[in-house]
Coordinates of C-alpha atoms in Angstrom, one line a residue:
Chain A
X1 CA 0.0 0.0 0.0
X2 CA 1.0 3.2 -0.4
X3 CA 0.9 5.9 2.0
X4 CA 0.1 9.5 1.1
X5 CA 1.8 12.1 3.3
X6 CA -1.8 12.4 4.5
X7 CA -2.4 8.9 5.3
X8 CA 1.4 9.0 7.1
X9 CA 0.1 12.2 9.2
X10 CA -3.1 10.6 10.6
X11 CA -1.7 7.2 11.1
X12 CA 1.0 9.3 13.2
X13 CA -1.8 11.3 15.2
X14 CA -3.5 7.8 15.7
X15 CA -0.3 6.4 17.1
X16 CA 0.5 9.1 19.1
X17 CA -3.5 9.8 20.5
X18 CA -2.9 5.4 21.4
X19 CA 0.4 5.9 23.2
X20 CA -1.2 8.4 25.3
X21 CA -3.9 6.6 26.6
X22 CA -2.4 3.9 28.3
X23 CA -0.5 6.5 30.6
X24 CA -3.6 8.3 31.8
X25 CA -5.3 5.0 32.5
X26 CA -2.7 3.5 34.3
X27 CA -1.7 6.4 36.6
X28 CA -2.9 5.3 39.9
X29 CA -4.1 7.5 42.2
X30 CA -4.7 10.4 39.8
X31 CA -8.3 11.2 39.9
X32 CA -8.3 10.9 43.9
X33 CA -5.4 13.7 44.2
X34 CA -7.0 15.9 41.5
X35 CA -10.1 15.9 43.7
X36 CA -8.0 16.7 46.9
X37 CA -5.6 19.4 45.3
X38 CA -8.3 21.2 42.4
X39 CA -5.2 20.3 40.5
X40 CA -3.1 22.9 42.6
X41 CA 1.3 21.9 42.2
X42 CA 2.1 19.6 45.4
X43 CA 5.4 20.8 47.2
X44 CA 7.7 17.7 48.6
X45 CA 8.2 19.3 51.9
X46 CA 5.9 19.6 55.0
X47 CA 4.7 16.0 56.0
X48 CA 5.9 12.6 56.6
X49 CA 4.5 9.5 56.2
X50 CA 6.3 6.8 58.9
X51 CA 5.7 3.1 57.1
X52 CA 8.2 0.0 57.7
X53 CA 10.3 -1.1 54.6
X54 CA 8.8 -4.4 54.5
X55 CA 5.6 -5.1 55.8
X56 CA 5.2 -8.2 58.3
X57 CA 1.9 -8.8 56.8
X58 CA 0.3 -6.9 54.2
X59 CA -3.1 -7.1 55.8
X60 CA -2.2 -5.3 59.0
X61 CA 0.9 -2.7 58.0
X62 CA 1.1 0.0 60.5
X63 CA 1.7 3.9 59.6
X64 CA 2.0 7.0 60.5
X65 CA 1.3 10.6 59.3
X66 CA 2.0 14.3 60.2
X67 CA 1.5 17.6 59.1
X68 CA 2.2 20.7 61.4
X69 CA -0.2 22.8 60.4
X70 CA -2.3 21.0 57.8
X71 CA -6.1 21.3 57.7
X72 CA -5.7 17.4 56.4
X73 CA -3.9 14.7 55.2
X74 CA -5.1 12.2 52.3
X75 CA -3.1 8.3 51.9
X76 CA -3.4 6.6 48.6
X77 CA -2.3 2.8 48.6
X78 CA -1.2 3.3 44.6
X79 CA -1.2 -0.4 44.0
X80 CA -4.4 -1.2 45.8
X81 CA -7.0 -2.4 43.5
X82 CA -8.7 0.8 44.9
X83 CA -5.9 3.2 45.6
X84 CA -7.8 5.2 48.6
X85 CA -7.0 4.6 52.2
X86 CA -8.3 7.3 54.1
X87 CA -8.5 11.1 55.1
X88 CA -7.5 12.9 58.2
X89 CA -9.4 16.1 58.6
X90 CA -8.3 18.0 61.7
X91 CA -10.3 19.6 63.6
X92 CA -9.7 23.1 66.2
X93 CA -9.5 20.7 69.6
X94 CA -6.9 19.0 67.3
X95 CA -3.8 18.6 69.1
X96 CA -1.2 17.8 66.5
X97 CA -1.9 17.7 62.8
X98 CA -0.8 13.8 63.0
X99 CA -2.5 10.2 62.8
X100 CA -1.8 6.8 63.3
X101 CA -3.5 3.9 61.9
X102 CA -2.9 0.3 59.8
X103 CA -3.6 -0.3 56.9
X104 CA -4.1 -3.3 53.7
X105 CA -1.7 -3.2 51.2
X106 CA -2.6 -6.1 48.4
X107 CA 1.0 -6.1 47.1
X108 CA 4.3 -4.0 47.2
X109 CA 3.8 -0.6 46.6
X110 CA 4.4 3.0 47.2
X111 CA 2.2 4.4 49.9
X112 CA 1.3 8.1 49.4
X113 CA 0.4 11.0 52.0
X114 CA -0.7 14.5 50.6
X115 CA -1.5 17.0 53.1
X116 CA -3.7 20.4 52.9
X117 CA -2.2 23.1 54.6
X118 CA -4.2 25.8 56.1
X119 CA -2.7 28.4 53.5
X120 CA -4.2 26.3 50.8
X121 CA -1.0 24.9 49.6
X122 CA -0.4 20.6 49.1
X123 CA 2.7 18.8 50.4
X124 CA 3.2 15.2 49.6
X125 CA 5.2 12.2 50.8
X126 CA 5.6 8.5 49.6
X127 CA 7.0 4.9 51.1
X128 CA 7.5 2.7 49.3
X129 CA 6.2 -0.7 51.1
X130 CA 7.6 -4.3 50.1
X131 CA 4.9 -7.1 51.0
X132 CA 5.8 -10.4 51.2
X133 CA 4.7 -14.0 50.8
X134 CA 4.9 -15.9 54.0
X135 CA 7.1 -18.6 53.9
X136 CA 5.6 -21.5 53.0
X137 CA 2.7 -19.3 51.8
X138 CA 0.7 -19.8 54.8
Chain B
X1 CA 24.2 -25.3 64.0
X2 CA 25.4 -22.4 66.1
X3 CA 23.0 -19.5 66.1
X4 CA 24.9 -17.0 66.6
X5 CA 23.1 -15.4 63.7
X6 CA 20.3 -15.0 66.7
X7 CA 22.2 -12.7 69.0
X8 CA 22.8 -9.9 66.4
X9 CA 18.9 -9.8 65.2
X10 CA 18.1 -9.6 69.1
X11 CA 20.7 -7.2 69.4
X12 CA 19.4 -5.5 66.3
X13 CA 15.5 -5.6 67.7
X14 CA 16.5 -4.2 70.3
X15 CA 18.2 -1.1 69.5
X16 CA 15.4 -0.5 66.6
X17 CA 12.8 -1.3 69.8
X18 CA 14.9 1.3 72.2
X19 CA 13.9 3.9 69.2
X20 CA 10.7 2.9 68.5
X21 CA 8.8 1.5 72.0
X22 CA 10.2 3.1 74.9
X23 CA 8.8 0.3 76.9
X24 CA 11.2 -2.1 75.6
X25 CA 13.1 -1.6 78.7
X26 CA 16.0 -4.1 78.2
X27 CA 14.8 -5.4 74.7
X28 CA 12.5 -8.0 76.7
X29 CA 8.6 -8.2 75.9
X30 CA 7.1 -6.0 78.9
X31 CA 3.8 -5.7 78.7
X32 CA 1.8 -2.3 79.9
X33 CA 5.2 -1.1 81.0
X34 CA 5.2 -3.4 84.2
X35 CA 4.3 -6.9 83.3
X36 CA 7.6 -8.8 82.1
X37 CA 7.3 -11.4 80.2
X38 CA 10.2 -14.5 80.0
X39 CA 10.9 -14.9 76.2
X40 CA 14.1 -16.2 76.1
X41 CA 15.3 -19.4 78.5
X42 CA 17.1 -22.1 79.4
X43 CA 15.8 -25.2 77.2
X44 CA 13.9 -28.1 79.2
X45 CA 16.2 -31.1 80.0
X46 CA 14.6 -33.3 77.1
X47 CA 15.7 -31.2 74.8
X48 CA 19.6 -32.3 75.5
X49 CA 21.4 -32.1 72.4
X50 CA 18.7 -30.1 70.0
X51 CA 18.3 -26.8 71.4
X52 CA 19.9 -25.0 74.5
X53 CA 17.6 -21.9 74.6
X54 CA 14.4 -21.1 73.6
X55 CA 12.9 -18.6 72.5
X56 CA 9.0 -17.2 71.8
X57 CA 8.1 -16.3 68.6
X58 CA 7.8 -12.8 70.0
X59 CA 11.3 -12.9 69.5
X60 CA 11.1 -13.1 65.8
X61 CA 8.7 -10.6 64.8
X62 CA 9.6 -7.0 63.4
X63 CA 9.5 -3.9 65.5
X64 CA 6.1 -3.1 64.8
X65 CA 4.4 -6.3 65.1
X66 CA 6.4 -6.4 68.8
X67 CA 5.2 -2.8 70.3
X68 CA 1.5 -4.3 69.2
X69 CA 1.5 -7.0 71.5
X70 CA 3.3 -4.6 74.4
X71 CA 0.4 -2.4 75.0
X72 CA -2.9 -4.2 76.0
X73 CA -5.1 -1.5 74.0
X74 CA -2.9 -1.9 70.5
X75 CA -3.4 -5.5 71.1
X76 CA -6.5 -6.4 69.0
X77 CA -6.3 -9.6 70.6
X78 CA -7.9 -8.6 73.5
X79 CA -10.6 -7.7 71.8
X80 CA -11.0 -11.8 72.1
X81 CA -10.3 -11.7 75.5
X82 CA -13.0 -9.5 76.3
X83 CA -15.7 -11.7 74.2
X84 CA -14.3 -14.5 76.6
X85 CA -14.9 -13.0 79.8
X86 CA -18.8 -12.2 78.6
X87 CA -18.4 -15.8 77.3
X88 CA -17.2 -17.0 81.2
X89 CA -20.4 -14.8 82.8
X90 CA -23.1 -16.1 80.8
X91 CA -25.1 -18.5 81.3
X92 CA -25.2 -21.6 78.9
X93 CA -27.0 -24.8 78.4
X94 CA -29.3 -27.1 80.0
X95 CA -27.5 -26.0 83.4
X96 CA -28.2 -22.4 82.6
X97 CA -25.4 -21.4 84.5
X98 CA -22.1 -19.6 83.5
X99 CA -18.7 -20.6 84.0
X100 CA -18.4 -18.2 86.5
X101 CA -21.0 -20.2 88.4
X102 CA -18.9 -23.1 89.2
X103 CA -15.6 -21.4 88.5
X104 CA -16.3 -18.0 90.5
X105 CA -13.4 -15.5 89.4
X106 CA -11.4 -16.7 86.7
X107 CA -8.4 -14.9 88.1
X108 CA -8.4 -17.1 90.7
X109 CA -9.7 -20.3 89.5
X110 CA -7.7 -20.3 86.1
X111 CA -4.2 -19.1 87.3
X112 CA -1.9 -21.1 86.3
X113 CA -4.1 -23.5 84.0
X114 CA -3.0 -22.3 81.2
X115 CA 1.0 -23.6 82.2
X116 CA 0.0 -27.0 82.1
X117 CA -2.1 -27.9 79.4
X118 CA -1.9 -29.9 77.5
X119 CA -2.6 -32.4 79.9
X120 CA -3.6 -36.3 80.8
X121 CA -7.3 -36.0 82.8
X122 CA -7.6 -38.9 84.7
X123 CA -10.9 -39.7 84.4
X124 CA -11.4 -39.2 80.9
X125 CA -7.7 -41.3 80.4
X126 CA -6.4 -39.5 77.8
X127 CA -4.5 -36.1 77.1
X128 CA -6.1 -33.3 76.5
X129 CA -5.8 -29.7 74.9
X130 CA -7.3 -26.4 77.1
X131 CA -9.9 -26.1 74.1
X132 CA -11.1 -29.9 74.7
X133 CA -11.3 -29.5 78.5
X134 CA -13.5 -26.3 78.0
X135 CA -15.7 -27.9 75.8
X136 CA -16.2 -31.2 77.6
X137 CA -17.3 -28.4 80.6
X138 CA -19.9 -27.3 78.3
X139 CA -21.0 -30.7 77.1
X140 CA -20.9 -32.7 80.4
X141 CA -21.6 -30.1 83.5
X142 CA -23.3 -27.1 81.1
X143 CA -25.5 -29.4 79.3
X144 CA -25.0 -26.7 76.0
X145 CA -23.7 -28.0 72.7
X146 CA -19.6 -28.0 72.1
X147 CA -18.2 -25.3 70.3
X148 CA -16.7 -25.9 67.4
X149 CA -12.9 -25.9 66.9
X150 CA -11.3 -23.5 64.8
X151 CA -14.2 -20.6 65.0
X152 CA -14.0 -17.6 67.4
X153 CA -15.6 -18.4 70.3
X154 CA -13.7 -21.7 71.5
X155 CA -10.3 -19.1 70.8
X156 CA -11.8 -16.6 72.8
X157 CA -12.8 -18.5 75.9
X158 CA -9.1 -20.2 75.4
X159 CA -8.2 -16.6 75.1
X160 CA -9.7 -15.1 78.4
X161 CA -8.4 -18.2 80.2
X162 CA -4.7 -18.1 78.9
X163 CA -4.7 -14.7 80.1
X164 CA -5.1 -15.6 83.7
X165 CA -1.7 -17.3 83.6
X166 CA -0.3 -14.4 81.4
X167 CA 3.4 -14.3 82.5
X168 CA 3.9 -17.6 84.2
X169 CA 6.0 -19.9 82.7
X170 CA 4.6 -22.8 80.5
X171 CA 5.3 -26.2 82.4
X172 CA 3.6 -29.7 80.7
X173 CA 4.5 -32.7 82.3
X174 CA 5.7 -35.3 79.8
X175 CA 5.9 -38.1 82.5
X176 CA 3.3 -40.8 84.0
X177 CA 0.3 -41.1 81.9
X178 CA 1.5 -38.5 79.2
X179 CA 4.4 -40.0 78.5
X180 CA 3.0 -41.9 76.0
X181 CA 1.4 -39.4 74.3
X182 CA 4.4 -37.1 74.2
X183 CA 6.5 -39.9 72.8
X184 CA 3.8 -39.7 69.9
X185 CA 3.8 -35.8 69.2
X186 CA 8.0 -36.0 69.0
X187 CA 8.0 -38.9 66.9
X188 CA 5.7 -36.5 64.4
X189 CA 7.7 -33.2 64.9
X190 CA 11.2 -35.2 63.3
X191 CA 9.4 -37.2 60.9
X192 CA 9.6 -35.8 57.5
X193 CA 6.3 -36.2 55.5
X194 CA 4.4 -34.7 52.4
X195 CA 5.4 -33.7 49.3
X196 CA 8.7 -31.5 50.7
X197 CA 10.0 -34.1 52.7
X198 CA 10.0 -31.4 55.7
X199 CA 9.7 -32.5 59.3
X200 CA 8.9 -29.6 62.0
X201 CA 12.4 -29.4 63.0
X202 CA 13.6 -29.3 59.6
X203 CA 12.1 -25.7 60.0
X204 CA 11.7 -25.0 63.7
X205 CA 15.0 -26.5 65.4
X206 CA 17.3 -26.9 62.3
X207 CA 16.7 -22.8 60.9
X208 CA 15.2 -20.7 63.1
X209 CA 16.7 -17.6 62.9
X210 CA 16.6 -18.0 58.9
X211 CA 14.4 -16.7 56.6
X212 CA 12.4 -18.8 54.3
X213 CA 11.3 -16.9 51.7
X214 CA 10.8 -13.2 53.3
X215 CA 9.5 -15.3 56.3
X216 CA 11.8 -15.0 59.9
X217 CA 11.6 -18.6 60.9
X218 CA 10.5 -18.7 65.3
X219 CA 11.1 -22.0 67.0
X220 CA 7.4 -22.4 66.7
X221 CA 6.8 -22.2 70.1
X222 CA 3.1 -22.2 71.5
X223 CA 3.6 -20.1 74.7
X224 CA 2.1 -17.1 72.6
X225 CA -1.1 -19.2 71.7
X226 CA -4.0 -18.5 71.1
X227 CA -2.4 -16.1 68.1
X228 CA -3.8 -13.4 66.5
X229 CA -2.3 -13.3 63.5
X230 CA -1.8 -10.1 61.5
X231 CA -2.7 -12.1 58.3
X232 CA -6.1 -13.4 59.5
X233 CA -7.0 -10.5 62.2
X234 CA -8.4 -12.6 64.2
X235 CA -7.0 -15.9 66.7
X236 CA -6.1 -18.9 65.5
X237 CA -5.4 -22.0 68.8
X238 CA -2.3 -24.3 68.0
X239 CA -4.0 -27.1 66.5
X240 CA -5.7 -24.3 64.0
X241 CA -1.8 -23.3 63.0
X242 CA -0.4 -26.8 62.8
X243 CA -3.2 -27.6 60.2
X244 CA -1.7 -24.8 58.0
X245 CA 1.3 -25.2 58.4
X246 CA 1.3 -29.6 57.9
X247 CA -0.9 -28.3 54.5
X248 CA 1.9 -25.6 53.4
X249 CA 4.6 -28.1 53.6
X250 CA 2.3 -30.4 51.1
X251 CA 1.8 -32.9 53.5
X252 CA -1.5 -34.4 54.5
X253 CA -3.0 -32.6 57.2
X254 CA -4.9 -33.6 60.6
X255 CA -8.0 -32.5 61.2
X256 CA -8.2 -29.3 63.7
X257 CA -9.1 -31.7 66.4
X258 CA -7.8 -34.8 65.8
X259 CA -5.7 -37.2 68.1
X260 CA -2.0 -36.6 66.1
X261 CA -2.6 -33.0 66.7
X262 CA -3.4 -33.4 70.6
X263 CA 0.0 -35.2 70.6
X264 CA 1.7 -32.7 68.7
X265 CA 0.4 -29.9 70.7
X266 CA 1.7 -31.4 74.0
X267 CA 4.9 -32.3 72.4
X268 CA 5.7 -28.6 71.2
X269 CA 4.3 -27.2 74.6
X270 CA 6.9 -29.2 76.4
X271 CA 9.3 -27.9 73.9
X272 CA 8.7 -24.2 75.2
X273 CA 8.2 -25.0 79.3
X274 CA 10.1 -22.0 80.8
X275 CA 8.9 -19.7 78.3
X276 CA 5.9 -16.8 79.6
X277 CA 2.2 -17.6 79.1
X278 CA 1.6 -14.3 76.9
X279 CA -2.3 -14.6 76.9
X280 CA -3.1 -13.4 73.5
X281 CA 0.4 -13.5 71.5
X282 CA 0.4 -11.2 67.9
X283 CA 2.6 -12.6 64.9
X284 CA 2.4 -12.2 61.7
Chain C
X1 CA -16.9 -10.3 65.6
X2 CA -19.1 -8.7 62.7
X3 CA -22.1 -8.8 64.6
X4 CA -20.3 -7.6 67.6
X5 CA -19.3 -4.5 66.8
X6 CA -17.1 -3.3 70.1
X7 CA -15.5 0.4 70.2
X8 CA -12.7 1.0 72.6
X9 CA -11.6 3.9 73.2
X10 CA -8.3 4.8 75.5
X11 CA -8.1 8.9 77.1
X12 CA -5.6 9.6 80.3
X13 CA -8.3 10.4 83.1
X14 CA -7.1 14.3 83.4
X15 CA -5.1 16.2 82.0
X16 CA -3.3 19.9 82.6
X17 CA -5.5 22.9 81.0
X18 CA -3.9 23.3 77.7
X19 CA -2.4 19.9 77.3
X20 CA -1.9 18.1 74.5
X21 CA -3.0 14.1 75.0
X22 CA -2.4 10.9 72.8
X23 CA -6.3 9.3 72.3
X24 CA -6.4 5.8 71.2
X25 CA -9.3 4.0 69.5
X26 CA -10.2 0.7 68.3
X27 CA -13.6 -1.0 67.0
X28 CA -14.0 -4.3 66.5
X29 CA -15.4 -4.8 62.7
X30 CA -14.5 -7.2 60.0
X31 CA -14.0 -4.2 57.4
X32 CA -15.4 -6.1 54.3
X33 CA -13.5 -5.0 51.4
X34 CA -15.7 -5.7 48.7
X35 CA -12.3 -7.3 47.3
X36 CA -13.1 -11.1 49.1
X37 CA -14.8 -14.4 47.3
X38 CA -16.9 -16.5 49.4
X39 CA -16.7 -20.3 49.0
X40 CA -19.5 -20.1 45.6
X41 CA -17.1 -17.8 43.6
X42 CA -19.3 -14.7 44.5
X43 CA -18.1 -11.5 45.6
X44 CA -18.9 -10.2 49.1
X45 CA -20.2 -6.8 49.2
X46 CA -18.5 -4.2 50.7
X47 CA -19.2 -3.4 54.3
X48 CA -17.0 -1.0 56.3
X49 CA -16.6 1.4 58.8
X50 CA -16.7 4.7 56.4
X51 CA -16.2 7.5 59.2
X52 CA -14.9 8.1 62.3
X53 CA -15.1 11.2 64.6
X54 CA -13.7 12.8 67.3
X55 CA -15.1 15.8 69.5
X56 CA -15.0 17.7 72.5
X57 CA -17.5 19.8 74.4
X58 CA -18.9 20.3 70.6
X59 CA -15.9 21.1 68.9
X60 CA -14.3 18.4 66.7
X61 CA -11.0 17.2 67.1
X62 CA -10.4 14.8 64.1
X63 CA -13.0 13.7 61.5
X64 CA -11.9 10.5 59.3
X65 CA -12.7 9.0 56.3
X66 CA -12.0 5.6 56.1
X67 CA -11.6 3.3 53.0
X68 CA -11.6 -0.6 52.6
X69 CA -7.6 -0.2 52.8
X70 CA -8.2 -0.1 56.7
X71 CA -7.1 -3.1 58.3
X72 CA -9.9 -5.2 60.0
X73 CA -10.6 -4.0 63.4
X74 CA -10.0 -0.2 62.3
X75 CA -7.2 1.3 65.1
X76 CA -6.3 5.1 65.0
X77 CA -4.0 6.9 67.4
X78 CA -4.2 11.0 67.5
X79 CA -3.8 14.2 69.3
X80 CA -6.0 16.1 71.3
X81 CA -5.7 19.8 72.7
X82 CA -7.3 19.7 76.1
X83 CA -8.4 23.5 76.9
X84 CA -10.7 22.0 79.7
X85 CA -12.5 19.8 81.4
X86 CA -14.9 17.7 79.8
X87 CA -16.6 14.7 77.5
X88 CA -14.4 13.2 74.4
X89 CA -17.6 11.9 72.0
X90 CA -16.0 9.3 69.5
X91 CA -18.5 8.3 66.6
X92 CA -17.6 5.4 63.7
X93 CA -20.3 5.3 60.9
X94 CA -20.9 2.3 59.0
X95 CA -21.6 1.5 55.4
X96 CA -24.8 0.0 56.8
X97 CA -26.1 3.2 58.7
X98 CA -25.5 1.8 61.8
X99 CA -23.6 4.3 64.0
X100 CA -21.5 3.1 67.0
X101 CA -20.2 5.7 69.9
X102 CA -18.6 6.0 73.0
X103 CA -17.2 8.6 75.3
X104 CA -15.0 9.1 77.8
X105 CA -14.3 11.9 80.4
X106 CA -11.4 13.9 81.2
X107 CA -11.1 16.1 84.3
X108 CA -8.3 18.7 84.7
X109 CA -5.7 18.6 87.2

């Protein structure tokens, strides 16, 4: 076949409109932290996220947040099936922007924690968690 | 097999422990800041020539995992005990009376019960586990139906009981009637079965310390039982573990309350005598 | 422990006016992820814990909004300003509109 410069043009804008669409679908996490931020930029300093390297057991890994300051703190499990975990909104009587809890993590991932400050701006921090097969899989 | 490998991940536990739970005191499990807990100790006399200390599975588990089982509140375990002691005050059966009604306060009545099973009841001439002694109560003097092994309630009763020995050490007599019975559970912890060839020791005496996979191998010990495992979140009694893990080495498996397993169980307690009752235990 | 869902909740007894405190919770609920098979091949349908408050004397201390990511028997750990004496009320709301509470008093001193 032979392929006008036409034809070669759209095939290109076909290829390139394909290669796209597997990176918006695939970026986990995405539509949760657009929701949280209004699409506002995410500095990388102003909370930490406290998770161990390897989890003992992925159905029970303990972590930790904090924010000084923050109004709240979102954590996104990013390989989760469903990458929320949950929200921390502090409240006036709060006594530290901070929260502990445990969570499930299906697989080894990164963990993400995005906070709100009260200014309006975002902070984030990630983990990245390993989870393990016990050792005779039981 | 020396296991000097064991010394540095203690050592290691407990400097990460020092950081992390300020209760860790010396790097021993101390419960609620105050109640101290024997995890580590001289092995019992018949196990001359296989092991020379033993130690909980406490001892094995991650930083984390160990600071949940130090504070009575973090530990969701109790949340077992608790269903137990409603379990011991209400009234059941035929009888319509409690445990409590025969028993009065299980703090006093169940200290120290948890050390020795299991054990060989005289009457009944054979050995038997905590779990089968509750429910032959139920059957026999409560007139209400067993419960059934491997569901929650049977592990929380044998939850609320354990914890009234919490701390004491574990001590099983393997002499007189038992002995024959604890000849049986040894003979199954060395023999290799199933499609791995793998005995209990192979695992438990041979490479604790190791990893298999990403998995810290304990010396299986059952002072810590009944378990609630981070995996399962919720308990899971001795015979309930050994029926995994026999199945996860592709070997047949017993059932939860069959007569190898009774064998077995009083076997590996024996195997941990010295070692702390630690009511409800959390692994992973 | 579905049916029996249990909230704990641990507060020091007093406190000094203007302290900050560490509050512990835990509820006993199975957390159903809407991710599990039962024995027929069937999913099970999602049934969690989906919020959890904190407040005192009317003002709120933490509001959270839980996902099936949290582990069975949901457990947070947070701080509290105490200005005065008075009554922590700790809420969880489940998927199934069932509402569990409990509180706990804190005097000063």
């Amino acid at each position: 076949m032979k392929f006008t410069r036409r034809d070669t043009i759209l095939i290109a804008a076909g290829a390139t409109a394909t290669a796209m669409l597997p990176m918006r679908a695939f970026a986990a996490g995405e539509d949760e932290i657009a929701a949280f931020t209004g699409g506002a930029s995410i500095g990388d300093s102003g909370v930490t996220l406290t998770a161990p390297e390897i989890a003992e057991n992925g159905n029970t890994v303990p972590i930790e947040v904090n924010a000084p300051g923050a109004v709240s703190i979102m954590v996104l499990a990013l390989g989760n099936p469903n990458p929320g975990v949950c929200t921390f909104n502090f409240g006036p009587l709060a006594g530290a922007q901070s929260g502990s809890t445990r969570i499930r993590l299906s697989k080894t991932q990164t963990v993400t924690a995005i906070a709100k400050m009260a200014d309006g701006s975002f902070a984030q921090a990630s983990s990245e968690v390993k989870v393990t097969i016990g050792g005779c899989g039981g | 097999m020396t296991k000097t490998v064991l010394k540095g991940a203690i050592a290691a536990v407990v400097v990460l422990a020092g950081a992390q739970a300020a209760l860790a005191g010396d790097g021993g499990l101390v419960i609620n800041g105050e109640l101290e807990m024997i995890t580590e100790a001289p092995a019992a006399d018949h196990l001359k020539g296989s092991l020379t200390t033993v130690y909980s599975g406490w001892v094995f588990r991650d930083v984390d995992t160990q600071a949940m089982q130090m504070d009575d509140f973090d530990n969701p375990g109790m949340l077992y005990v608790d269903q137990g002691e409603g379990m011991w005050n209400a009234p059941a059966g035929t009888s319509e009376k409690s445990c409590a009604d025969c028993h009065g306060d299980a703090s006093e009545s169940m200290a120290g019960v948890r050390t020795v099973y299991p054990k060989w009841n005289e009457a009944a001439g054979e050995v038997r586990t905590l779990q089968m002694q509750i429910n032959a109560c139920r059957t026999e003097n409560q007139g209400a139906d067993a419960f059934k092994y491997g569901k929650d309630e049977i592990n929380a009763m044998e939850a609320f009981i354990s914890m009234q020995s919490r701390g004491m050490p574990m001590n099983v007599a393997i002499d007189g009637p038992a002995a024959a019975t604890w000849e049986q559970g040894k003979e199954m912890y060395y023999a290799r079965t199933g499609q791995l060839e793998l005995s209990c020791a192979n695992c438990h005496e041979d490479n604790y310390d190791n990893y298999i996979r990403a998995d810290h191998l304990s010396q299986g010990q059952t002072n810590g039982f009944p378990v609630y495992r981070l995996k399962d979140t919720k308990l899971t009694s001795a015979a309930g573990r050994f029926v995994g893990c026999v199945r996860d080495t592709r070997a047949e498996t017993y059932k939860i309350d069959s007569a190898e397993f009774v064998a077995l169980e009083l076997y590996v307690a024996s195997r941990g005598n010295g070692l702390s009752v630690e009511g409800v235990s959390i692994r992973n | 422990m579905a049916e029996n869902v249990t909230p704990r909740v641990r507060v020091p007894r007093s406190a000094a006016a203007g302290e900050v405190i560490t509050i512990k919770t835990l509820i006993s609920h199975i957390m159903e992820s809407g991710q599990r098979k039962d024995g027929d091949g069937n999913l099970i349908p999602r049934s969690i814990i989906n919020r959890f408050t904190c407040d005192f004397n009317g003002q709120n201390v933490i509001d959270v909004t839980l996902e099936p990511a949290i582990s069975t028997n949901p457990y947070f750990e947070f701080q509290a300003a105490v200005p005065e004496a008075g009554t922590y009320n700790f809420t969880w709301f489940d998927d199934d509109g069932s509402v569990y509470t409990d509180t706990k008093d804190i005097a000063i001193g």
